Amino acid sequence: KYGEAKKAYLSAIKDLHDGTIVSYVFGRSNNNKLVFDTLDQATALLNGDRPLIHSDRGFQYTHLGFKRRIDQAQMTQSMSRVGRCIDNGPMESFWGSLKSEKYYLEKYKTFEELSAAIDEYIYFYNHERYQKRLNGLSPLEYRAKAA
């Protein structure tokens, strides 16, 4: 939320190998376009890879348009059963980090202010936020070392 009870929505895709947020779209409505644009950004980076994509059971992820995009990119979708959030757990962890480390620390008056804060946090998360599971490296440091 920002301003006087206005809402904004963030869609993101996380690489489970190194934890980087590989694509994200911030918007004013929670609709198929928000999620589809996020997936399109991510698939543009695939370079022939065919990863597994995990998601929750939200309407955007069960939509035929989402399935078509996944099939076109030759990806495999993994979606847990209703009431089991195992596939979406890593993203829920990211949302918790973003909220506690950035969002809850300030009040945002405008969409643009909140958008800039999200951009700043995701840059920090990918480039500077050290993670124990990555041997004390940031996600992009870990990725560079693996390459």
CSV table of N, CA and C in Angstrom, one decimal:
chain,number,residue,atom,x,y,z
A,1,LYS,N,0.8,-1.2,0.0
A,1,LYS,CA,0.0,0.0,0.0
A,1,LYS,C,0.9,1.2,0.0
A,2,TYR,N,0.3,2.3,-0.5
A,2,TYR,CA,1.0,3.6,-0.5
A,2,TYR,C,0.0,4.7,-0.5
A,3,GLY,N,0.4,5.9,-0.1
A,3,GLY,CA,-0.6,7.0,-0.1
A,3,GLY,C,-1.7,6.7,0.8
A,4,GLU,N,-2.9,7.2,0.4
A,4,GLU,CA,-4.1,7.0,1.1
A,4,GLU,C,-4.8,5.7,0.7
A,5,ALA,N,-4.3,4.6,1.2
A,5,ALA,CA,-4.8,3.2,0.9
A,5,ALA,C,-4.8,2.8,-0.5
A,6,LYS,N,-3.9,3.3,-1.3
A,6,LYS,CA,-3.8,2.8,-2.7
A,6,LYS,C,-2.9,1.6,-2.7
A,7,LYS,N,-3.2,0.7,-3.7
A,7,LYS,CA,-2.4,-0.5,-3.7
A,7,LYS,C,-1.5,-0.6,-5.0
A,8,ALA,N,-0.4,-1.3,-4.8
A,8,ALA,CA,0.5,-1.6,-5.9
A,8,ALA,C,0.8,-3.1,-5.8
A,9,TYR,N,1.3,-3.6,-7.0
A,9,TYR,CA,1.5,-5.1,-7.0
A,9,TYR,C,2.9,-5.3,-7.6
A,10,LEU,N,3.6,-6.3,-7.1
A,10,LEU,CA,4.9,-6.7,-7.6
A,10,LEU,C,4.9,-8.2,-8.0
A,11,SER,N,5.3,-8.4,-9.1
A,11,SER,CA,5.5,-9.8,-9.6
A,11,SER,C,7.0,-10.0,-9.9
A,12,ALA,N,7.5,-11.1,-9.4
A,12,ALA,CA,8.9,-11.4,-9.6
A,12,ALA,C,9.2,-12.9,-9.8
A,13,ILE,N,10.3,-13.1,-10.5
A,13,ILE,CA,10.8,-14.5,-10.7
A,13,ILE,C,12.2,-14.6,-10.1
A,14,LYS,N,12.4,-15.6,-9.3
A,14,LYS,CA,13.6,-15.9,-8.6
A,14,LYS,C,14.3,-17.1,-9.1
A,15,ASP,N,15.6,-17.0,-9.4
A,15,ASP,CA,16.4,-18.2,-9.8
A,15,ASP,C,16.8,-18.9,-8.6
A,16,LEU,N,16.4,-20.2,-8.5
A,16,LEU,CA,16.6,-20.9,-7.2
A,16,LEU,C,18.1,-21.4,-7.1
A,17,HIS,N,18.8,-21.4,-8.2
A,17,HIS,CA,20.3,-21.7,-8.1
A,17,HIS,C,21.0,-20.8,-7.2
A,18,ASP,N,20.9,-19.5,-7.5
A,18,ASP,CA,21.7,-18.5,-6.8
A,18,ASP,C,20.9,-17.5,-6.1
A,19,GLY,N,19.5,-17.5,-6.2
A,19,GLY,CA,18.7,-16.6,-5.5
A,19,GLY,C,18.4,-15.3,-6.1
A,20,THR,N,19.0,-15.0,-7.3
A,20,THR,CA,18.8,-13.7,-7.9
A,20,THR,C,17.3,-13.5,-8.3
A,21,ILE,N,16.9,-12.3,-8.2
A,21,ILE,CA,15.6,-11.9,-8.8
A,21,ILE,C,15.9,-11.6,-10.3
A,22,VAL,N,15.5,-12.5,-11.2
A,22,VAL,CA,15.9,-12.4,-12.6
A,22,VAL,C,14.9,-11.5,-13.4
A,23,SER,N,13.7,-11.3,-12.9
A,23,SER,CA,12.8,-10.4,-13.5
A,23,SER,C,11.8,-9.9,-12.5
A,24,TYR,N,11.3,-8.7,-12.7
A,24,TYR,CA,10.2,-8.2,-11.9
A,24,TYR,C,9.5,-7.1,-12.6
A,25,VAL,N,8.2,-7.0,-12.3
A,25,VAL,CA,7.4,-5.9,-12.8
A,25,VAL,C,6.5,-5.4,-11.7
A,26,PHE,N,6.5,-4.1,-11.6
A,26,PHE,CA,5.7,-3.4,-10.5
A,26,PHE,C,4.6,-2.7,-11.2
A,27,GLY,N,3.4,-2.9,-10.7
A,27,GLY,CA,2.2,-2.3,-11.4
A,27,GLY,C,1.1,-1.9,-10.5
A,28,ARG,N,0.1,-1.3,-11.1
A,28,ARG,CA,-1.0,-0.8,-10.3
A,28,ARG,C,-2.2,-1.8,-10.2
A,29,SER,N,-2.1,-2.9,-10.9
A,29,SER,CA,-3.2,-3.9,-10.8
A,29,SER,C,-2.6,-5.3,-10.8
A,30,ASN,N,-3.2,-6.1,-10.1
A,30,ASN,CA,-2.8,-7.5,-10.0
A,30,ASN,C,-3.6,-8.3,-11.1
A,31,ASN,N,-3.0,-8.3,-12.3
A,31,ASN,CA,-3.7,-8.9,-13.4
A,31,ASN,C,-2.8,-9.8,-14.2
A,32,ASN,N,-3.3,-10.5,-15.2
A,32,ASN,CA,-2.5,-11.4,-16.1
A,32,ASN,C,-1.3,-10.6,-16.7
A,33,LYS,N,-1.5,-9.4,-17.2
A,33,LYS,CA,-0.4,-8.7,-17.8
A,33,LYS,C,0.8,-8.5,-16.9
A,34,LEU,N,0.6,-8.2,-15.7
A,34,LEU,CA,1.7,-8.1,-14.7
A,34,LEU,C,2.5,-9.3,-14.7
A,35,VAL,N,1.9,-10.5,-14.5
A,35,VAL,CA,2.6,-11.7,-14.4
A,35,VAL,C,3.2,-12.2,-15.8
A,36,PHE,N,2.4,-12.0,-16.8
A,36,PHE,CA,2.9,-12.4,-18.2
A,36,PHE,C,4.1,-11.5,-18.5
A,37,ASP,N,4.1,-10.2,-18.2
A,37,ASP,CA,5.3,-9.4,-18.6
A,37,ASP,C,6.5,-9.8,-17.8
A,38,THR,N,6.3,-10.2,-16.5
A,38,THR,CA,7.4,-10.7,-15.7
A,38,THR,C,8.0,-12.0,-16.3
A,39,LEU,N,7.1,-12.9,-16.7
A,39,LEU,CA,7.6,-14.2,-17.4
A,39,LEU,C,8.3,-13.9,-18.7
A,40,ASP,N,7.7,-12.9,-19.5
A,40,ASP,CA,8.4,-12.6,-20.8
A,40,ASP,C,9.8,-12.0,-20.6
A,41,GLN,N,10.0,-11.2,-19.5
A,41,GLN,CA,11.3,-10.7,-19.2
A,41,GLN,C,12.2,-11.8,-18.9
A,42,ALA,N,11.8,-12.7,-18.1
A,42,ALA,CA,12.6,-13.9,-17.7
A,42,ALA,C,13.0,-14.8,-18.8
A,43,THR,N,12.0,-15.1,-19.7
A,43,THR,CA,12.2,-16.0,-20.8
A,43,THR,C,13.2,-15.4,-21.8
A,44,ALA,N,13.2,-14.1,-21.9
A,44,ALA,CA,14.1,-13.4,-22.8
A,44,ALA,C,15.6,-13.6,-22.4
A,45,LEU,N,15.8,-14.0,-21.2
A,45,LEU,CA,17.2,-14.2,-20.7
A,45,LEU,C,17.6,-15.7,-20.8
A,46,LEU,N,16.8,-16.6,-21.3
A,46,LEU,CA,17.0,-18.0,-21.1
A,46,LEU,C,18.2,-18.6,-21.9
A,47,ASN,N,18.5,-18.0,-23.1
A,47,ASN,CA,19.7,-18.5,-23.9
A,47,ASN,C,19.6,-20.0,-24.1
A,48,GLY,N,18.5,-20.5,-24.5
A,48,GLY,CA,18.3,-21.9,-24.8
A,48,GLY,C,18.1,-22.8,-23.6
A,49,ASP,N,18.2,-22.3,-22.4
A,49,ASP,CA,18.0,-23.1,-21.2
A,49,ASP,C,16.5,-23.4,-21.1
A,50,ARG,N,16.1,-24.5,-20.4
A,50,ARG,CA,14.7,-24.9,-20.2
A,50,ARG,C,14.5,-25.2,-18.8
A,51,PRO,N,14.4,-24.1,-18.0
A,51,PRO,CA,14.2,-24.3,-16.5
A,51,PRO,C,12.9,-24.8,-16.1
A,52,LEU,N,12.8,-25.2,-14.9
A,52,LEU,CA,11.6,-25.5,-14.2
A,52,LEU,C,11.1,-24.2,-13.5
A,53,ILE,N,9.8,-23.9,-13.7
A,53,ILE,CA,9.3,-22.7,-13.1
A,53,ILE,C,8.3,-23.1,-12.0
A,54,HIS,N,8.5,-22.6,-10.8
A,54,HIS,CA,7.6,-22.9,-9.7
A,54,HIS,C,6.7,-21.7,-9.5
A,55,SER,N,5.4,-22.0,-9.1
A,55,SER,CA,4.5,-21.0,-8.8
A,55,SER,C,3.4,-21.4,-7.8
A,56,ASP,N,2.7,-20.4,-7.4
A,56,ASP,CA,1.5,-20.8,-6.5
A,56,ASP,C,0.3,-21.1,-7.5
A,57,ARG,N,-0.8,-21.2,-6.9
A,57,ARG,CA,-2.0,-21.5,-7.7
A,57,ARG,C,-2.9,-20.3,-8.1
A,58,GLY,N,-2.3,-19.1,-8.0
A,58,GLY,CA,-3.0,-17.9,-8.4
A,58,GLY,C,-3.6,-18.0,-9.8
A,59,PHE,N,-4.7,-17.2,-10.0
A,59,PHE,CA,-5.4,-17.3,-11.3
A,59,PHE,C,-4.4,-17.0,-12.5
A,60,GLN,N,-3.4,-16.1,-12.3
A,60,GLN,CA,-2.5,-15.8,-13.4
A,60,GLN,C,-1.7,-17.0,-13.8
A,61,TYR,N,-1.3,-17.8,-12.8
A,61,TYR,CA,-0.4,-19.0,-13.1
A,61,TYR,C,-1.2,-20.2,-13.6
A,62,THR,N,-2.5,-20.2,-13.5
A,62,THR,CA,-3.3,-21.3,-14.0
A,62,THR,C,-4.0,-20.9,-15.3
A,63,HIS,N,-3.7,-19.7,-15.8
A,63,HIS,CA,-4.4,-19.2,-17.0
A,63,HIS,C,-3.7,-19.8,-18.2
A,64,LEU,N,-4.5,-20.0,-19.2
A,64,LEU,CA,-4.0,-20.7,-20.4
A,64,LEU,C,-2.9,-19.8,-21.1
A,65,GLY,N,-3.0,-18.5,-21.0
A,65,GLY,CA,-2.0,-17.6,-21.6
A,65,GLY,C,-0.6,-17.8,-20.9
A,66,PHE,N,-0.6,-18.1,-19.6
A,66,PHE,CA,0.6,-18.4,-18.9
A,66,PHE,C,1.2,-19.7,-19.4
A,67,LYS,N,0.3,-20.7,-19.4
A,67,LYS,CA,0.8,-22.0,-19.9
A,67,LYS,C,1.3,-22.0,-21.3
A,68,ARG,N,0.7,-21.2,-22.2
A,68,ARG,CA,1.2,-21.1,-23.6
A,68,ARG,C,2.6,-20.5,-23.6
A,69,ARG,N,2.9,-19.5,-22.8
A,69,ARG,CA,4.2,-18.9,-22.7
A,69,ARG,C,5.2,-19.9,-22.2
A,70,ILE,N,4.9,-20.6,-21.2
A,70,ILE,CA,5.8,-21.6,-20.6
A,70,ILE,C,6.1,-22.7,-21.7
A,71,ASP,N,5.1,-23.2,-22.4
A,71,ASP,CA,5.3,-24.2,-23.4
A,71,ASP,C,6.1,-23.6,-24.5
A,72,GLN,N,5.9,-22.4,-24.9
A,72,GLN,CA,6.7,-21.7,-26.0
A,72,GLN,C,8.2,-21.6,-25.6
A,73,ALA,N,8.4,-21.4,-24.3
A,73,ALA,CA,9.8,-21.3,-23.8
A,73,ALA,C,10.4,-22.7,-23.5
A,74,GLN,N,9.6,-23.7,-23.7
A,74,GLN,CA,10.0,-25.1,-23.4
A,74,GLN,C,10.4,-25.2,-21.9
A,75,MET,N,9.6,-24.6,-21.1
A,75,MET,CA,9.8,-24.7,-19.6
A,75,MET,C,8.8,-25.7,-19.1
A,76,THR,N,9.1,-26.2,-17.9
A,76,THR,CA,8.2,-27.0,-17.1
A,76,THR,C,7.7,-26.3,-15.9
A,77,GLN,N,6.4,-26.3,-15.7
A,77,GLN,CA,5.8,-25.7,-14.6
A,77,GLN,C,5.6,-26.7,-13.4
A,78,SER,N,5.9,-26.2,-12.3
A,78,SER,CA,5.7,-27.0,-11.1
A,78,SER,C,4.8,-26.2,-10.1
A,79,MET,N,3.7,-26.8,-9.8
A,79,MET,CA,2.7,-26.1,-8.9
A,79,MET,C,2.2,-27.0,-7.9
A,80,SER,N,2.4,-26.7,-6.6
A,80,SER,CA,1.9,-27.5,-5.5
A,80,SER,C,0.4,-27.7,-5.5
A,81,ARG,N,0.0,-28.7,-4.8
A,81,ARG,CA,-1.5,-28.9,-4.6
A,81,ARG,C,-2.0,-27.8,-3.8
A,82,VAL,N,-3.3,-27.6,-3.8
A,82,VAL,CA,-4.0,-26.6,-3.0
A,82,VAL,C,-3.6,-26.8,-1.5
A,83,GLY,N,-3.3,-25.8,-0.8
A,83,GLY,CA,-3.0,-25.8,0.6
A,83,GLY,C,-1.5,-26.2,0.9
A,84,ARG,N,-0.8,-26.5,-0.2
A,84,ARG,CA,0.7,-26.9,0.0
A,84,ARG,C,1.5,-25.9,-0.8
A,85,CYS,N,2.2,-25.0,-0.1
A,85,CYS,CA,2.9,-24.0,-0.7
A,85,CYS,C,4.4,-24.2,-0.9
A,86,ILE,N,4.8,-25.5,-1.1
A,86,ILE,CA,6.2,-25.9,-1.2
A,86,ILE,C,6.8,-25.2,-2.5
A,87,ASP,N,6.2,-25.2,-3.6
A,87,ASP,CA,6.7,-24.6,-4.8
A,87,ASP,C,6.9,-23.1,-4.7
A,88,ASN,N,6.1,-22.5,-4.0
A,88,ASN,CA,6.2,-21.0,-3.9
A,88,ASN,C,6.9,-20.5,-2.6
A,89,GLY,N,7.4,-21.4,-1.8
A,89,GLY,CA,8.1,-21.1,-0.6
A,89,GLY,C,9.3,-20.1,-0.8
A,90,PRO,N,10.2,-20.4,-1.8
A,90,PRO,CA,11.3,-19.4,-1.9
A,90,PRO,C,10.9,-18.0,-2.3
A,91,MET,N,9.8,-17.8,-3.0
A,91,MET,CA,9.3,-16.5,-3.3
A,91,MET,C,8.7,-15.9,-2.1
A,92,GLU,N,7.9,-16.7,-1.3
A,92,GLU,CA,7.4,-16.2,-0.1
A,92,GLU,C,8.4,-15.7,0.9
A,93,SER,N,9.6,-16.4,0.9
A,93,SER,CA,10.7,-16.0,1.7
A,93,SER,C,11.2,-14.6,1.2
A,94,PHE,N,11.3,-14.4,-0.1
A,94,PHE,CA,11.8,-13.2,-0.6
A,94,PHE,C,10.8,-12.0,-0.3
A,95,TRP,N,9.5,-12.3,-0.4
A,95,TRP,CA,8.5,-11.3,-0.1
A,95,TRP,C,8.7,-10.8,1.4
A,96,GLY,N,8.9,-11.8,2.3
A,96,GLY,CA,9.1,-11.5,3.7
A,96,GLY,C,10.4,-10.6,3.9
A,97,SER,N,11.4,-11.0,3.2
A,97,SER,CA,12.7,-10.2,3.3
A,97,SER,C,12.4,-8.7,2.8
A,98,LEU,N,11.8,-8.6,1.7
A,98,LEU,CA,11.6,-7.3,1.1
A,98,LEU,C,10.7,-6.4,2.1
A,99,LYS,N,9.7,-7.0,2.6
A,99,LYS,CA,8.8,-6.3,3.5
A,99,LYS,C,9.5,-5.9,4.8
A,100,SER,N,10.2,-6.8,5.4
A,100,SER,CA,10.8,-6.5,6.7
A,100,SER,C,12.1,-5.6,6.5
A,101,GLU,N,12.8,-5.7,5.4
A,101,GLU,CA,14.1,-5.0,5.3
A,101,GLU,C,13.9,-3.7,4.5
A,102,LYS,N,12.7,-3.5,3.9
A,102,LYS,CA,12.5,-2.2,3.1
A,102,LYS,C,11.1,-1.6,3.3
A,103,TYR,N,10.1,-2.4,3.0
A,103,TYR,CA,8.8,-1.8,2.9
A,103,TYR,C,8.3,-1.3,4.3
A,104,TYR,N,8.4,-2.1,5.3
A,104,TYR,CA,7.8,-1.7,6.6
A,104,TYR,C,8.6,-0.6,7.3
A,105,LEU,N,9.8,-0.3,6.8
A,105,LEU,CA,10.6,0.8,7.4
A,105,LEU,C,10.2,2.2,7.1
A,106,GLU,N,9.3,2.4,6.1
A,106,GLU,CA,8.9,3.7,5.6
A,106,GLU,C,7.5,3.7,5.2
A,107,LYS,N,6.9,4.9,5.1
A,107,LYS,CA,5.6,5.1,4.5
A,107,LYS,C,5.8,5.7,3.1
A,108,TYR,N,5.2,5.2,2.1
A,108,TYR,CA,5.4,5.6,0.8
A,108,TYR,C,4.1,6.4,0.4
A,109,LYS,N,4.4,7.6,-0.1
A,109,LYS,CA,3.3,8.5,-0.5
A,109,LYS,C,2.8,8.3,-1.9
A,110,THR,N,3.7,8.0,-2.8
A,110,THR,CA,3.3,7.9,-4.2
A,110,THR,C,3.8,6.5,-4.8
A,111,PHE,N,3.1,6.2,-5.9
A,111,PHE,CA,3.5,5.0,-6.6
A,111,PHE,C,5.0,5.0,-7.0
A,112,GLU,N,5.4,6.2,-7.5
A,112,GLU,CA,6.8,6.4,-8.0
A,112,GLU,C,7.8,6.2,-6.8
A,113,GLU,N,7.5,6.7,-5.7
A,113,GLU,CA,8.3,6.6,-4.5
A,113,GLU,C,8.5,5.1,-4.1
A,114,LEU,N,7.4,4.4,-4.1
A,114,LEU,CA,7.4,3.0,-3.8
A,114,LEU,C,8.1,2.2,-4.8
A,115,SER,N,7.9,2.5,-6.1
A,115,SER,CA,8.6,1.9,-7.2
A,115,SER,C,10.1,2.0,-7.1
A,116,ALA,N,10.6,3.2,-6.8
A,116,ALA,CA,12.0,3.5,-6.6
A,116,ALA,C,12.6,2.7,-5.5
A,117,ALA,N,11.8,2.6,-4.4
A,117,ALA,CA,12.3,1.8,-3.2
A,117,ALA,C,12.4,0.3,-3.6
A,118,ILE,N,11.4,-0.2,-4.4
A,118,ILE,CA,11.5,-1.6,-4.8
A,118,ILE,C,12.7,-1.8,-5.7
A,119,ASP,N,12.9,-0.9,-6.7
A,119,ASP,CA,14.1,-1.1,-7.5
A,119,ASP,C,15.4,-1.1,-6.7
A,120,GLU,N,15.5,-0.2,-5.7
A,120,GLU,CA,16.6,-0.1,-4.9
A,120,GLU,C,16.9,-1.4,-4.1
A,121,TYR,N,15.8,-1.9,-3.5
A,121,TYR,CA,15.9,-3.1,-2.7
A,121,TYR,C,16.3,-4.3,-3.6
A,122,ILE,N,15.7,-4.5,-4.7
A,122,ILE,CA,16.1,-5.6,-5.6
A,122,ILE,C,17.5,-5.5,-6.1
A,123,TYR,N,18.0,-4.3,-6.3
A,123,TYR,CA,19.4,-4.2,-6.7
A,123,TYR,C,20.2,-4.6,-5.5
A,124,PHE,N,19.9,-4.1,-4.3
A,124,PHE,CA,20.6,-4.5,-3.1
A,124,PHE,C,20.6,-6.0,-2.9
A,125,TYR,N,19.4,-6.6,-3.0
A,125,TYR,CA,19.2,-8.0,-2.8
A,125,TYR,C,20.1,-8.9,-3.7
A,126,ASN,N,20.2,-8.5,-5.0
A,126,ASN,CA,20.9,-9.2,-6.0
A,126,ASN,C,22.4,-9.0,-5.9
A,127,HIS,N,22.9,-7.8,-5.6
A,127,HIS,CA,24.3,-7.4,-5.6
A,127,HIS,C,25.0,-7.4,-4.3
A,128,GLU,N,24.3,-7.0,-3.2
A,128,GLU,CA,25.0,-6.7,-2.0
A,128,GLU,C,24.5,-7.5,-0.8
A,129,ARG,N,23.3,-8.1,-0.8
A,129,ARG,CA,22.8,-8.8,0.4
A,129,ARG,C,23.4,-10.2,0.5
A,130,TYR,N,24.3,-10.4,1.5
A,130,TYR,CA,25.0,-11.6,1.6
A,130,TYR,C,24.1,-12.7,2.2
A,131,GLN,N,24.2,-13.9,1.8
A,131,GLN,CA,23.3,-15.0,2.2
A,131,GLN,C,24.1,-16.2,2.7
A,132,LYS,N,23.7,-16.7,3.8
A,132,LYS,CA,24.4,-17.8,4.4
A,132,LYS,C,24.4,-19.0,3.5
A,133,ARG,N,23.3,-19.3,2.9
A,133,ARG,CA,23.2,-20.5,2.0
A,133,ARG,C,24.1,-20.4,0.8
A,134,LEU,N,24.6,-19.2,0.5
A,134,LEU,CA,25.4,-18.9,-0.7
A,134,LEU,C,26.9,-18.7,-0.2
A,135,ASN,N,27.2,-19.3,0.9
A,135,ASN,CA,28.6,-19.2,1.5
A,135,ASN,C,29.0,-17.8,1.7
A,136,GLY,N,28.1,-17.0,2.2
A,136,GLY,CA,28.4,-15.6,2.5
A,136,GLY,C,28.5,-14.7,1.3
A,137,LEU,N,28.1,-15.1,0.2
A,137,LEU,CA,28.1,-14.3,-1.0
A,137,LEU,C,26.8,-13.7,-1.3
A,138,SER,N,26.7,-12.6,-2.1
A,138,SER,CA,25.5,-12.1,-2.7
A,138,SER,C,25.1,-13.1,-3.8
A,139,PRO,N,23.8,-13.0,-4.2
A,139,PRO,CA,23.4,-13.9,-5.3
A,139,PRO,C,24.2,-13.7,-6.6
A,140,LEU,N,24.5,-12.5,-7.0
A,140,LEU,CA,25.3,-12.3,-8.2
A,140,LEU,C,26.8,-12.7,-8.1
A,141,GLU,N,27.3,-12.5,-6.9
A,141,GLU,CA,28.7,-13.0,-6.6
A,141,GLU,C,28.7,-14.5,-6.7
A,142,TYR,N,27.7,-15.2,-6.2
A,142,TYR,CA,27.6,-16.6,-6.3
A,142,TYR,C,27.5,-17.1,-7.7
A,143,ARG,N,26.7,-16.4,-8.5
A,143,ARG,CA,26.5,-16.7,-9.9
A,143,ARG,C,27.8,-16.6,-10.6
A,144,ALA,N,28.5,-15.5,-10.4
A,144,ALA,CA,29.8,-15.3,-11.1
A,144,ALA,C,30.8,-16.3,-10.8
A,145,LYS,N,30.8,-16.8,-9.5
A,145,LYS,CA,31.8,-17.8,-9.1
A,145,LYS,C,31.4,-19.1,-9.8
A,146,ALA,N,30.1,-19.4,-9.9
A,146,ALA,CA,29.7,-20.7,-10.5
A,146,ALA,C,30.0,-20.7,-12.0
A,147,ALA,N,30.0,-19.6,-12.6
A,147,ALA,CA,30.2,-19.5,-14.1
A,147,ALA,C,31.7,-19.7,-14.3
